[in-house]
Short mmCIF file of C-alpha atoms in Angstrom, two decimals:
data_model
loop_
_atom_site.label_atom_id
_atom_site.label_comp_id
_atom_site.label_asym_id
_atom_site.label_seq_id
_atom_site.Cartn_x
_atom_site.Cartn_y
_atom_site.Cartn_z
CA UNK A 1 112.89 71.26 122.36
CA UNK A 2 111.40 74.42 123.79
CA UNK A 3 114.72 76.26 123.50
CA UNK A 4 115.14 75.16 119.91
CA UNK A 5 111.61 76.29 119.09
CA UNK A 6 112.20 79.65 120.73
CA UNK A 7 115.44 80.17 118.80
CA UNK A 8 113.77 79.11 115.58
CA UNK A 9 110.96 81.61 116.11
CA UNK A 10 113.51 84.32 116.97
CA UNK A 11 115.55 83.67 113.81
CA UNK A 12 112.43 83.55 111.65
CA UNK A 13 111.21 86.85 113.10
CA UNK A 14 114.59 88.42 112.45
CA UNK A 15 114.58 87.16 108.86
CA UNK A 16 111.12 88.57 108.29
CA UNK A 17 112.31 91.92 109.60
CA UNK A 18 115.14 91.88 107.05
CA UNK A 19 112.84 90.91 104.19
CA UNK A 20 109.95 93.25 104.84
CA UNK A 21 111.57 96.16 106.61
CA UNK A 22 109.57 99.03 108.06
CA UNK A 23 106.15 99.98 106.73
CA UNK A 24 105.43 103.70 106.52
CA UNK A 25 101.77 104.66 106.24
CA UNK A 26 102.16 108.45 106.07
CA UNK A 27 104.61 111.11 104.97
CA UNK A 28 104.82 112.22 108.61
CA UNK A 29 106.09 108.76 109.60
CA UNK A 30 108.66 108.80 106.80
CA UNK A 31 109.95 112.19 107.93
CA UNK A 32 111.07 110.67 111.26
CA UNK A 33 113.60 108.42 109.48
CA UNK A 34 116.35 110.40 107.71
CA UNK A 35 117.32 107.68 105.21
CA UNK A 36 113.72 106.79 104.39
CA UNK A 37 112.81 110.49 104.03
CA UNK A 38 115.66 111.06 101.58
CA UNK A 39 114.76 107.98 99.53
CA UNK A 40 111.06 108.84 99.58
CA UNK A 41 111.83 112.29 98.16
CA UNK A 42 113.88 110.73 95.34
CA UNK A 43 111.38 108.08 94.29
CA UNK A 44 108.56 109.09 91.98
CA UNK A 45 107.99 110.27 88.42
CA UNK A 46 110.08 112.53 86.19
CA UNK A 47 109.42 113.75 82.66
CA UNK A 48 111.55 115.03 79.80
CA UNK A 49 109.43 116.82 77.20
CA UNK A 50 110.64 118.49 74.00
CA UNK A 51 107.80 119.31 71.63
CA UNK A 52 106.06 116.04 70.83
CA UNK A 53 108.96 113.96 72.13
CA UNK A 54 108.71 112.65 75.66
CA UNK A 55 110.72 110.36 77.91
CA UNK A 56 108.94 109.42 81.13
CA UNK A 57 110.85 108.09 84.11
CA UNK A 58 109.73 106.17 87.17
CA UNK A 59 112.23 105.81 90.02
CA UNK A 60 111.63 103.01 92.50
CA UNK A 61 113.21 103.11 95.97
CA UNK A 62 115.00 99.82 96.67
CA UNK A 63 116.10 100.76 100.20
CA UNK A 64 119.20 102.31 101.79
CA UNK A 65 120.02 104.72 99.00
CA UNK A 66 119.58 102.31 96.09
CA UNK A 67 117.12 102.82 93.25
CA UNK A 68 115.80 101.41 89.99
CA UNK A 69 115.10 103.90 87.20
CA UNK A 70 112.71 102.80 84.44
CA UNK A 71 112.54 104.91 81.29
CA UNK A 72 109.49 104.89 79.01
CA UNK A 73 109.96 106.34 75.50
CA UNK A 74 106.88 108.36 74.55
CA UNK A 75 105.46 109.04 78.01
CA UNK A 76 104.00 107.27 81.01
CA UNK A 77 102.21 103.91 80.60
CA UNK A 78 98.84 104.55 78.98
CA UNK A 79 99.78 108.19 78.39
CA UNK A 80 102.23 107.98 75.51
CA UNK A 81 104.20 104.81 76.23
CA UNK A 82 102.45 101.92 74.54
CA UNK A 83 102.53 98.25 75.46
CA UNK A 84 104.89 96.55 73.04
CA UNK A 85 107.58 99.23 73.17
CA UNK A 86 110.83 98.65 74.99
CA UNK A 87 111.74 100.08 78.39
CA UNK A 88 115.25 100.89 79.54
CA UNK A 89 116.26 100.09 83.12
CA UNK A 90 119.02 101.83 85.08
CA UNK A 91 120.38 100.96 88.53
CA UNK A 92 121.54 103.76 90.82
CA UNK A 93 122.87 104.64 94.25
CA UNK A 94 123.17 107.82 96.28
CA UNK A 95 126.51 109.58 95.89
CA UNK A 96 126.57 112.73 98.01
CA UNK A 97 124.04 115.21 96.65
CA UNK A 98 123.29 113.07 93.61
CA UNK A 99 122.14 109.62 92.60
CA UNK A 100 124.38 108.07 89.94
CA UNK A 101 122.60 105.75 87.52
CA UNK A 102 124.00 103.40 84.91
CA UNK A 103 122.01 101.57 82.25
CA UNK A 104 121.54 97.93 83.28
CA UNK A 105 119.31 96.28 80.68
CA UNK A 106 116.37 96.75 78.34
CA UNK A 107 113.03 94.99 78.38
CA UNK A 108 111.75 93.53 75.16
CA UNK A 109 108.48 95.09 74.09
CA UNK A 110 107.03 91.87 72.71
CA UNK A 111 108.23 89.55 75.47
CA UNK A 112 108.05 91.79 78.51
CA UNK A 113 109.66 89.20 80.79
CA UNK A 114 112.80 89.00 78.70
CA UNK A 115 115.78 91.17 79.56
CA UNK A 116 117.91 92.37 76.67
CA UNK A 117 121.46 93.70 76.83
CA UNK A 118 121.94 97.41 76.34
CA UNK A 119 122.84 98.16 72.68
CA UNK A 120 126.53 98.86 72.09
CA UNK A 121 126.00 102.57 71.50
CA UNK A 122 124.08 102.88 74.79
CA UNK A 123 125.85 100.36 77.02
CA UNK A 124 127.76 103.10 78.84
CA UNK A 125 124.66 105.28 79.23
CA UNK A 126 124.51 107.08 82.57
CA UNK A 127 122.21 109.52 84.30
CA UNK A 128 122.64 111.77 87.30
CA UNK A 129 119.83 112.84 89.59
CA UNK A 130 120.22 116.15 91.39
CA UNK A 131 118.51 115.39 94.71
CA UNK A 132 117.93 118.97 95.86
CA UNK A 133 116.57 120.22 92.52
CA UNK A 134 114.60 117.05 91.70
CA UNK A 135 115.82 116.68 88.15
CA UNK A 136 117.63 113.98 86.18
CA UNK A 137 120.33 114.77 83.64
CA UNK A 138 120.76 112.31 80.77
CA UNK A 139 124.00 113.21 78.90
CA UNK A 140 123.51 112.87 75.14
CA UNK A 141 126.77 112.86 73.11
CA UNK A 142 126.75 115.49 70.38
CA UNK A 143 123.41 116.89 71.55
CA UNK A 144 122.09 118.97 74.45
CA UNK A 145 121.56 116.99 77.64
CA UNK A 146 118.05 115.71 78.25
CA UNK A 147 116.73 116.91 81.61
CA UNK A 148 113.74 115.22 83.24
CA UNK A 149 112.02 117.08 86.09
CA UNK A 150 109.92 115.57 88.85
CA UNK A 151 106.16 115.62 88.24
CA UNK A 152 103.17 114.82 90.44
CA UNK A 153 100.35 113.17 88.52
CA UNK A 154 96.90 112.83 90.07
CA UNK A 155 93.99 110.61 89.10
CA UNK A 156 91.19 112.56 87.37
CA UNK A 157 88.62 110.63 89.45
CA UNK A 158 90.29 111.32 92.81
CA UNK A 159 87.78 112.81 95.25
CA UNK A 160 84.80 112.12 92.99
CA UNK A 161 81.67 112.32 95.11
CA UNK A 162 78.95 109.70 95.16
CA UNK A 163 76.37 110.66 92.50
CA UNK A 164 72.68 111.12 93.17
CA UNK A 165 71.11 107.74 93.77
CA UNK A 166 74.45 106.13 94.63
CA UNK A 167 75.36 104.52 97.94
CA UNK A 168 78.36 105.65 99.99
CA UNK A 169 79.82 102.49 101.50
CA UNK A 170 82.57 104.32 103.37
CA UNK A 171 83.85 107.90 103.17
CA UNK A 172 86.91 108.28 105.40
CA UNK A 173 88.19 111.47 103.74
CA UNK A 174 88.24 113.22 107.11
CA UNK A 175 88.26 112.26 110.78
CA UNK A 176 84.58 113.20 111.09
CA UNK A 177 83.56 111.04 108.08
CA UNK A 178 83.94 107.56 109.54
CA UNK A 179 80.35 106.32 109.49
CA UNK A 180 80.47 102.50 109.33
CA UNK A 181 76.75 101.80 108.77
CA UNK A 182 77.57 100.07 105.45
CA UNK A 183 80.56 98.13 106.82
CA UNK A 184 79.95 94.56 107.98
CA UNK A 185 83.26 94.20 109.82
CA UNK A 186 86.59 95.96 109.89
CA UNK A 187 90.00 95.89 111.53
CA UNK A 188 91.01 99.50 112.14
CA UNK A 189 90.39 103.11 111.13
CA UNK A 190 93.29 105.54 110.78
CA UNK A 191 92.57 108.01 113.58
CA UNK A 192 94.71 110.69 111.94
CA UNK A 193 92.87 110.77 108.61
CA UNK A 194 89.66 108.73 108.81
CA UNK A 195 90.73 106.23 106.14
CA UNK A 196 90.14 102.52 106.78
CA UNK A 197 92.99 100.03 106.90
CA UNK A 198 92.74 96.84 104.83
CA UNK A 199 90.85 93.80 106.07
CA UNK A 200 87.21 94.75 106.04
CA UNK A 201 83.99 93.82 104.27
CA UNK A 202 81.10 96.01 103.22
CA UNK A 203 77.50 95.03 103.68
CA UNK A 204 75.71 93.35 100.82
CA UNK A 205 74.68 95.21 97.69
CA UNK A 206 71.71 94.16 95.60
CA UNK A 207 72.41 91.06 93.49
CA UNK A 208 72.26 90.71 89.70
CA UNK A 209 72.44 94.44 88.98
CA UNK A 210 75.15 96.14 86.94
CA UNK A 211 77.08 98.65 88.99
CA UNK A 212 79.85 101.22 89.05
CA UNK A 213 82.25 100.99 92.01
CA UNK A 214 84.65 103.79 92.98
CA UNK A 215 87.52 103.09 95.40
CA UNK A 216 90.42 105.24 96.61
CA UNK A 217 93.48 103.57 98.14
CA UNK A 218 96.94 104.40 99.41
CA UNK A 219 99.94 102.05 99.34
CA UNK A 220 102.42 102.03 102.20
CA UNK A 221 106.05 103.01 101.58
CA UNK A 222 108.14 99.84 102.07
CA UNK A 223 111.48 100.41 100.31
CA UNK A 224 113.18 97.36 101.81
CA UNK A 225 110.39 94.93 100.89
CA UNK A 226 110.20 93.04 97.61
CA UNK A 227 107.51 91.56 95.37
CA UNK A 228 104.32 90.37 97.07
CA UNK A 229 105.59 91.62 100.45
CA UNK A 230 105.38 95.23 99.26
CA UNK A 231 102.05 96.73 100.42
CA UNK A 232 99.81 93.82 99.45
CA UNK A 233 96.01 93.93 99.47
CA UNK A 234 93.14 93.36 97.05
CA UNK A 235 89.61 94.48 96.17
CA UNK A 236 87.28 91.49 95.83
CA UNK A 237 84.27 92.31 93.66
CA UNK A 238 81.25 90.32 94.88
CA UNK A 239 83.74 88.82 97.36
CA UNK A 240 85.07 86.50 94.66
CA UNK A 241 86.96 88.41 91.91
CA UNK A 242 90.21 89.97 93.14
CA UNK A 243 91.57 93.12 91.58
CA UNK A 244 95.08 93.14 92.99
CA UNK A 245 96.42 96.01 95.11
CA UNK A 246 100.20 96.04 95.48
CA UNK A 247 103.12 98.45 95.32
CA UNK A 248 103.85 97.67 91.66
CA UNK A 249 105.20 101.12 90.86
CA UNK A 250 107.70 100.91 87.99
CA UNK A 251 106.95 97.27 87.13
CA UNK A 252 105.47 96.06 83.84
CA UNK A 253 102.16 94.88 85.29
CA UNK A 254 101.30 91.20 85.86
CA UNK A 255 98.10 89.52 86.97
CA UNK A 256 99.45 89.43 90.54
CA UNK A 257 100.44 93.11 90.51
CA UNK A 258 98.36 96.24 90.95
CA UNK A 259 95.68 96.37 88.26
CA UNK A 260 95.71 92.65 87.56
CA UNK A 261 92.93 90.15 88.21
CA UNK A 262 94.79 87.62 90.31
CA UNK A 263 95.94 84.56 88.33
CA UNK A 264 93.60 85.55 85.52
CA UNK A 265 94.38 88.73 83.55
CA UNK A 266 97.23 91.23 83.50
CA UNK A 267 96.34 94.90 82.93
CA UNK A 268 96.78 96.65 79.59
CA UNK A 269 99.13 99.10 81.35
CA UNK A 270 100.73 99.39 84.74
CA UNK A 271 99.08 102.64 85.81
CA UNK A 272 100.13 102.32 89.46
CA UNK A 273 101.41 105.46 91.18
CA UNK A 274 104.18 105.54 93.78
CA UNK A 275 103.49 104.79 97.48
CA UNK A 276 101.75 107.27 99.82
CA UNK A 277 99.77 108.85 96.97
CA UNK A 278 96.01 108.44 96.86
CA UNK A 279 95.05 106.32 93.87
CA UNK A 280 91.73 105.35 92.30
CA UNK A 281 90.07 102.20 91.06
CA UNK A 282 86.90 102.62 88.97
CA UNK A 283 85.01 99.44 88.09
CA UNK A 284 82.11 98.86 85.72
CA UNK A 285 80.74 95.42 86.61
CA UNK A 286 78.19 93.17 84.97
CA UNK A 287 77.57 90.28 87.39
CA UNK A 288 77.14 86.72 86.10
CA UNK A 289 73.64 85.63 85.16
CA UNK A 290 71.88 82.50 86.41
CA UNK A 291 68.84 80.61 85.16
CA UNK A 292 65.89 79.57 87.32
CA UNK A 293 67.64 76.40 88.40
CA UNK A 294 70.62 78.39 89.70
CA UNK A 295 72.95 77.40 86.88
CA UNK A 296 75.29 80.12 85.66
CA UNK A 297 74.49 80.97 82.04
CA UNK A 298 76.88 83.90 81.48
CA UNK A 299 80.11 85.05 83.10
CA UNK A 300 80.79 88.33 84.84
CA UNK A 301 82.28 91.13 82.73
CA UNK A 302 84.40 94.01 84.01
CA UNK A 303 85.84 97.28 82.72
CA UNK A 304 88.46 98.89 84.96
CA UNK A 305 90.32 102.18 85.13
CA UNK A 306 93.29 102.61 87.46
CA UNK A 307 94.10 106.27 88.15
CA UNK A 308 91.87 107.23 85.24
CA UNK A 309 93.68 105.00 82.74
CA UNK A 310 91.76 102.14 81.10
CA UNK A 311 93.48 98.88 82.07
CA UNK A 312 90.72 96.31 81.36
CA UNK A 313 88.18 96.80 78.58
CA UNK A 314 85.04 94.70 79.09
CA UNK A 315 86.92 91.53 79.96
CA UNK A 316 85.18 88.28 80.84
CA UNK A 317 85.75 86.81 84.31
CA UNK A 318 85.17 83.05 83.96
CA UNK A 319 85.20 82.24 87.67
CA UNK A 320 86.30 83.16 91.15
CA UNK A 321 89.92 84.03 91.87
CA UNK A 322 91.64 82.51 94.95
CA UNK A 323 91.48 83.95 98.43
CA UNK A 324 87.83 84.54 99.26
CA UNK A 325 84.48 83.02 98.24
CA UNK A 326 83.37 80.97 95.23
CA UNK A 327 80.82 82.43 92.81
CA UNK A 328 77.21 82.27 93.97
CA UNK A 329 73.84 83.73 93.07
CA UNK A 330 73.34 85.63 96.32
CA UNK A 331 73.61 89.15 97.78
CA UNK A 332 77.20 90.08 98.63
CA UNK A 333 79.36 93.03 99.51
CA UNK A 334 82.99 93.83 98.73
CA UNK A 335 86.00 92.41 100.54
CA UNK A 336 89.11 94.54 100.99
CA UNK A 337 91.78 92.01 101.73
CA UNK A 338 94.30 92.44 104.49
CA UNK A 339 97.55 90.71 103.59
CA UNK A 340 99.71 91.75 106.51
CA UNK A 341 100.12 95.31 105.24
CA UNK A 342 98.38 98.57 106.18
CA UNK A 343 96.95 99.58 102.81
CA UNK A 344 94.38 102.35 103.34
CA UNK A 345 91.00 102.88 101.67
CA UNK A 346 88.53 105.74 101.53
CA UNK A 347 85.69 107.24 99.41
CA UNK A 348 84.14 103.90 98.48
CA UNK A 349 80.78 104.10 96.75
CA UNK A 350 78.58 102.16 94.38
CA UNK A 351 75.95 103.20 91.85
CA UNK A 352 73.61 100.84 90.03
CA UNK A 353 73.53 101.39 86.28
CA UNK A 354 69.84 100.63 85.82
CA UNK A 355 68.73 103.57 87.96
#
């Protein structure tokens, strides 16, 4: 019995290693692995721009030299590409100094979960990524080739300092900015940078006051992981409403992906950046209201921007999402969920709107 249990645990551990793969929490770590470093340099965003015409590309690393390329006519999600338009998906693999891509399917703009076959005139569409020069060539019969070059977008709210009257819950933007006076409990601080790894809770903020919450986070690079195993965390407002944190780069955006309110509301756009880039969440929160007897008389309402792009516009939150506490009329802080991954957080602050 003991031997069988040991073997079972060994096999299960081995399987988990195959599913999740290695988790890289910094570019320096990635650089130590030649294959991961190559794939990390290939993943990211590329843009073809000709006048007012744009074709934005997101390349997702799928591990061991394989990639998914997602093309957005008009621009990046929330910045030209509009929900309801189609997306074209290519699959590719490293071939020497290039990555060869071939069109695989299209996603229907109205039913984003439905895959459509590539139209006849595009079914043999290919693309070639020049690894060294960081550009993608899309051959266009009878016309000049379209060339998309790698770009590096940054959130407009990245590094925004706490305003006068606001409360810095945790800074972590440098090794000497790790004051934990406003942290109730935490797992670990990144000694190299000062950022805090997921699984911690802030001390309570004042109840029943509207507030603005700013959060900066970094996803781990996990090219061999899939779905919910890919850099999973979450920001729980009032310790009961989870705004999902996940490596959802290149996906359409569901309620269980980055930007979604778990099991409740998908974002207007998937504004998630690629792993190992600092990203921002900005929340405008109206807490639920209660009468004198303690009965809830109005639901919470939330407006959210991810990387400066509006993804929820004054939505109603009818109740708690799974994974933490139920709703209650009491002082609470924020919970930054650990889900087995080393998602990092820094520059967390809150400002009350009635100041």
